[in-house]
């Protein structure tokens, strides 16, 4: 039986990368008088680097931008990243980043069925707080039995640290939880911790193998395009469909 659903944040709960972090990074560059701008395409390339600060440092390094002294470069990256997160919070608090289709309904399914939920992300804690407070209300934390962010798990996905920590707090064996992820690094992190994973593809991760996932599809809000196929009698990917996929994987040879 599934005892817990573990939610990734960026790309899974909402399209935060394109509509939030990318915009906020470009606003931060401008506010700090830096002549750098990332296109939607360039940001997609940079998403292979986990962590906003690490992503920025990588771009500075490979484009020869910013101070040459490593320590000064770190200081500038910290400054840009801090401001990026403040500007991100403004975008999100303005209500411009809705939850993806089907997310709210699955949260409600889990509440009703008393399936404990966790947040398992390696984004900054402040980003999680502003998104969920804006979308779910002041008491958002009460919905989750554990909230793991970069504060608790500094080793970014695909490192399994965040998942291992969530399992430990929830006192679960890996097979008793199911992770929801959108990107390869998240899938790899869940699998390295032994947690079965369902992939809801997002804007930047519309393709990819996701081998070994319980199911892969475009959105929790629709039943077409899923592999394995979702039950045709359903209208969305709810807890009942997740339980069917999970049960099938246990029966598979
Ligand atoms: C997503 C990330 C984050 C965000 C930016 O993590 O890689 O780095 O892009 O957030 P996850 P920060 O898939 O674990 O949610 O700037 O706070 O790093």
Coordinates of C-alpha atoms and ligand atoms in Angstrom, one line a residue:
X1 CA 0.0 0.0 0.0
X2 CA 1.2 3.5 -0.7
X3 CA 1.6 5.4 2.5
X4 CA 2.9 8.6 1.1
X5 CA 3.0 10.8 -2.0
X6 CA 6.2 12.9 -2.3
X7 CA 6.0 16.1 -4.4
X8 CA 8.7 17.7 -6.3
X9 CA 8.2 21.5 -6.6
X10 CA 9.7 23.2 -9.7
X11 CA 8.0 22.0 -12.9
X12 CA 5.8 19.5 -11.0
X13 CA 3.6 21.6 -8.8
X14 CA 3.8 24.6 -11.2
X15 CA 5.7 25.8 -14.3
X16 CA 8.1 27.8 -12.0
X17 CA 11.2 27.6 -14.2
X18 CA 10.0 29.4 -17.3
X19 CA 7.4 31.6 -15.7
X20 CA 9.2 32.3 -12.4
X21 CA 13.0 31.6 -12.0
X22 CA 14.0 32.6 -15.5
X23 CA 12.0 35.9 -15.3
X24 CA 13.4 36.7 -11.9
X25 CA 17.0 36.0 -12.9
X26 CA 16.7 38.4 -15.8
X27 CA 15.1 41.0 -13.6
X28 CA 17.9 40.6 -11.1
X29 CA 20.6 41.0 -13.8
X30 CA 18.9 44.2 -14.9
X31 CA 18.4 45.6 -11.4
X32 CA 22.1 45.0 -10.6
X33 CA 23.2 46.7 -13.8
X34 CA 24.6 43.5 -15.3
X35 CA 24.4 43.3 -19.1
X36 CA 23.4 39.6 -19.0
X37 CA 20.1 38.2 -20.1
X38 CA 19.1 34.6 -20.5
X39 CA 16.8 33.5 -23.3
X40 CA 14.2 30.8 -22.8
X41 CA 16.3 28.5 -24.8
X42 CA 19.6 29.3 -22.9
X43 CA 17.8 28.7 -19.6
X44 CA 16.6 25.3 -20.8
X45 CA 20.3 24.4 -21.5
X46 CA 21.3 25.7 -18.1
X47 CA 18.7 23.5 -16.3
X48 CA 21.1 20.6 -16.6
X49 CA 22.8 22.3 -13.7
X50 CA 20.8 21.8 -10.5
X51 CA 20.4 24.8 -8.2
X52 CA 19.9 28.4 -9.2
X53 CA 23.1 29.7 -7.7
X54 CA 25.1 26.8 -9.2
X55 CA 23.4 27.4 -12.6
X56 CA 24.5 31.0 -12.5
X57 CA 28.1 30.2 -11.5
X58 CA 28.2 27.7 -14.3
X59 CA 27.1 30.3 -16.9
X60 CA 29.5 32.8 -15.6
X61 CA 32.3 30.3 -15.8
X62 CA 31.6 29.1 -19.3
X63 CA 31.0 32.5 -20.7
X64 CA 33.8 34.2 -18.9
X65 CA 31.4 36.6 -17.2
X66 CA 31.9 38.4 -13.9
X67 CA 35.0 38.7 -11.7
X68 CA 37.9 36.3 -12.5
X69 CA 38.8 35.8 -8.9
X70 CA 36.7 32.7 -7.8
X71 CA 35.8 34.2 -4.4
X72 CA 34.6 37.5 -5.9
X73 CA 32.6 35.5 -8.5
X74 CA 30.9 33.6 -5.6
X75 CA 30.1 36.8 -3.8
X76 CA 28.4 38.2 -7.0
X77 CA 26.6 34.9 -7.6
X78 CA 25.2 35.0 -4.0
X79 CA 24.0 38.6 -4.5
X80 CA 22.3 37.9 -7.8
X81 CA 20.8 34.7 -6.4
X82 CA 19.4 36.4 -3.3
X83 CA 17.8 39.1 -5.3
X84 CA 16.5 36.5 -7.8
X85 CA 14.7 34.8 -5.0
X86 CA 13.2 38.0 -3.8
X87 CA 12.0 38.9 -7.2
X88 CA 10.7 35.3 -7.7
X89 CA 8.7 35.7 -4.5
X90 CA 7.1 38.9 -5.9
X91 CA 6.1 37.1 -9.1
X92 CA 4.7 34.2 -7.2
X93 CA 2.9 36.2 -4.5
X94 CA 1.2 38.2 -7.3
X95 CA -0.6 34.9 -8.2
X96 CA 1.0 34.6 -11.6
X97 CA 2.2 31.1 -11.1
X98 CA -0.8 28.8 -10.7
X99 CA -0.6 25.1 -9.8
X100 CA -0.5 22.8 -12.8
X101 CA -3.7 21.1 -13.9
X102 CA -4.7 18.2 -11.7
X103 CA -2.3 19.1 -8.8
X104 CA -5.0 20.6 -6.5
X105 CA -7.3 17.6 -7.1
X106 CA -4.6 15.1 -6.3
X107 CA -3.7 17.0 -3.1
X108 CA -7.4 16.8 -2.1
X109 CA -7.5 13.0 -3.0
X110 CA -4.6 12.4 -0.6
X111 CA -6.1 14.5 2.1
X112 CA -9.4 12.6 1.9
X113 CA -7.6 9.2 1.8
X114 CA -5.3 10.2 4.6
X115 CA -2.2 9.5 2.5
X116 CA 0.6 11.5 4.0
X117 CA 2.3 13.9 1.7
X118 CA 5.8 15.4 1.6
X119 CA 7.5 18.1 -0.3
X120 CA 10.9 16.9 -1.7
X121 CA 12.8 19.6 -3.5
X122 CA 16.3 21.0 -3.6
X123 CA 15.0 24.5 -4.4
X124 CA 15.4 27.3 -1.7
X125 CA 13.0 27.0 1.2
X126 CA 11.7 30.6 0.6
X127 CA 10.6 29.5 -3.0
X128 CA 8.5 26.6 -1.6
X129 CA 6.9 28.8 1.1
X130 CA 5.8 31.6 -1.2
X131 CA 4.4 29.2 -3.9
X132 CA 2.4 27.1 -1.5
X133 CA 1.2 29.9 0.7
X134 CA -0.1 31.8 -2.3
X135 CA -1.7 28.8 -3.8
X136 CA -3.0 26.8 -0.8
X137 CA -3.4 29.5 1.9
X138 CA -1.8 30.3 5.2
X139 CA -2.1 26.8 6.6
X140 CA -0.4 25.1 3.7
X141 CA 2.2 23.5 5.9
X142 CA -0.4 21.4 7.7
X143 CA -1.0 19.5 4.4
X144 CA 2.5 18.0 4.4
X145 CA 4.0 15.6 6.9
X146 CA 7.5 16.7 5.8
X147 CA 9.0 19.5 3.8
X148 CA 12.5 19.0 2.5
X149 CA 14.1 21.8 0.7
X150 CA 17.7 22.9 -0.1
X151 CA 17.9 24.1 3.6
X152 CA 17.6 20.5 4.8
X153 CA 19.2 18.8 1.8
X154 CA 22.0 20.9 0.4
X155 CA 23.1 18.1 -2.0
X156 CA 21.0 18.9 -5.1
X157 CA 19.1 16.3 -7.1
X158 CA 20.1 13.9 -8.7
X159 CA 21.7 13.3 -5.4
X160 CA 19.1 11.2 -3.4
X161 CA 19.7 13.1 -0.1
X162 CA 16.4 14.9 -0.2
X163 CA 14.4 11.7 -0.7
X164 CA 16.4 9.7 1.9
X165 CA 15.7 12.5 4.4
X166 CA 12.0 12.5 3.7
X167 CA 11.8 8.7 4.0
X168 CA 13.7 8.9 7.3
X169 CA 11.4 11.6 8.7
X170 CA 8.2 9.7 7.6
X171 CA 9.7 6.4 8.8
X172 CA 8.9 4.7 5.5
X173 CA 10.6 2.1 3.4
X174 CA 11.3 3.4 -0.1
X175 CA 8.6 1.2 -1.7
X176 CA 5.9 2.7 0.5
X177 CA 6.1 6.1 -1.1
X178 CA 5.6 7.3 -4.7
X179 CA 7.4 10.4 -6.0
X180 CA 6.0 12.9 -8.5
X181 CA 8.7 14.5 -10.7
X182 CA 9.0 16.3 -14.0
X183 CA 12.8 16.2 -14.8
X184 CA 15.5 13.6 -15.2
X185 CA 17.5 14.8 -12.2
X186 CA 14.5 14.4 -10.0
X187 CA 13.7 10.9 -11.4
X188 CA 17.3 9.9 -10.8
X189 CA 17.2 11.2 -7.2
X190 CA 14.0 9.3 -6.4
X191 CA 15.2 6.1 -8.0
X192 CA 18.5 6.3 -6.3
X193 CA 16.6 6.4 -3.0
X194 CA 14.5 3.4 -4.2
X195 CA 11.3 5.4 -4.4
X196 CA 9.0 4.6 -7.4
X197 CA 8.3 7.7 -9.5
X198 CA 5.6 9.0 -11.7
X199 CA 6.7 11.7 -14.3
X200 CA 4.5 14.6 -15.3
X201 CA 6.5 16.2 -18.0
X202 CA 6.9 20.0 -17.9
X203 CA 7.7 22.7 -20.4
X204 CA 11.5 22.2 -20.2
X205 CA 11.4 18.5 -19.8
X206 CA 8.9 17.5 -22.5
X207 CA 11.0 14.7 -23.7
X208 CA 13.5 12.2 -22.2
X209 CA 13.6 8.5 -21.3
X210 CA 12.6 8.3 -17.7
X211 CA 13.3 4.6 -17.7
X212 CA 11.9 2.6 -14.9
X213 CA 9.2 5.1 -14.0
X214 CA 5.8 3.8 -12.9
X215 CA 4.2 6.0 -15.5
X216 CA 5.1 9.0 -17.7
X217 CA 2.7 11.5 -19.1
X218 CA 2.0 15.1 -19.9
X219 CA -0.1 16.3 -17.0
X220 CA -2.1 15.1 -13.9
X221 CA -5.0 17.0 -15.4
X222 CA -5.4 14.7 -18.5
X223 CA -5.6 11.0 -19.2
X224 CA -4.3 11.0 -22.8
X225 CA -0.6 10.6 -23.6
X226 CA 0.2 8.5 -20.5
X227 CA 2.4 5.4 -20.7
X228 CA 1.2 3.0 -19.4
X229 CA -2.2 4.2 -20.5
X230 CA -4.5 5.6 -17.8
X231 CA -7.9 4.0 -17.2
X232 CA -10.3 5.4 -19.8
X233 CA -13.1 5.7 -17.2
X234 CA -11.1 8.4 -15.4
X235 CA -10.9 12.1 -16.3
X236 CA -7.6 12.9 -14.6
X237 CA -4.7 11.2 -12.8
X238 CA -6.0 10.9 -9.3
X239 CA -4.9 8.7 -6.4
X240 CA -7.0 5.8 -7.7
X241 CA -5.0 5.8 -10.9
X242 CA -1.7 6.0 -9.1
X243 CA -2.7 3.1 -6.9
X244 CA -3.5 1.1 -10.1
X245 CA -0.1 1.8 -11.6
X246 CA 1.6 1.0 -8.3
X247 CA -0.3 -2.3 -7.9
X248 CA 0.6 -3.3 -11.4
X249 CA 4.3 -2.7 -10.8
X250 CA 4.2 -5.0 -7.8
X251 CA 2.6 -7.7 -9.9
X252 CA 5.0 -7.3 -12.8
X253 CA 7.5 -10.2 -13.1
Ligands
LIG1 C1 14.7 22.8 -8.9 C2 16.0 23.5 -9.1 C3 16.1 24.9 -8.5 C4 15.3 26.0 -9.2 C5 15.8 27.3 -8.7 O1 14.8 21.9 -7.9 O2 16.9 23.0 -9.7 O3 17.4 25.2 -8.5 O4 15.5 25.9 -10.5 O5 15.8 27.4 -7.3 P1 13.7 20.7 -7.7 P2 17.0 28.0 -6.4 O6 13.5 20.0 -9.0 O7 14.4 19.9 -6.6 O8 12.5 21.4 -7.2 O9 17.4 29.2 -7.1 O10 16.4 28.2 -5.1 O11 18.1 26.9 -6.5

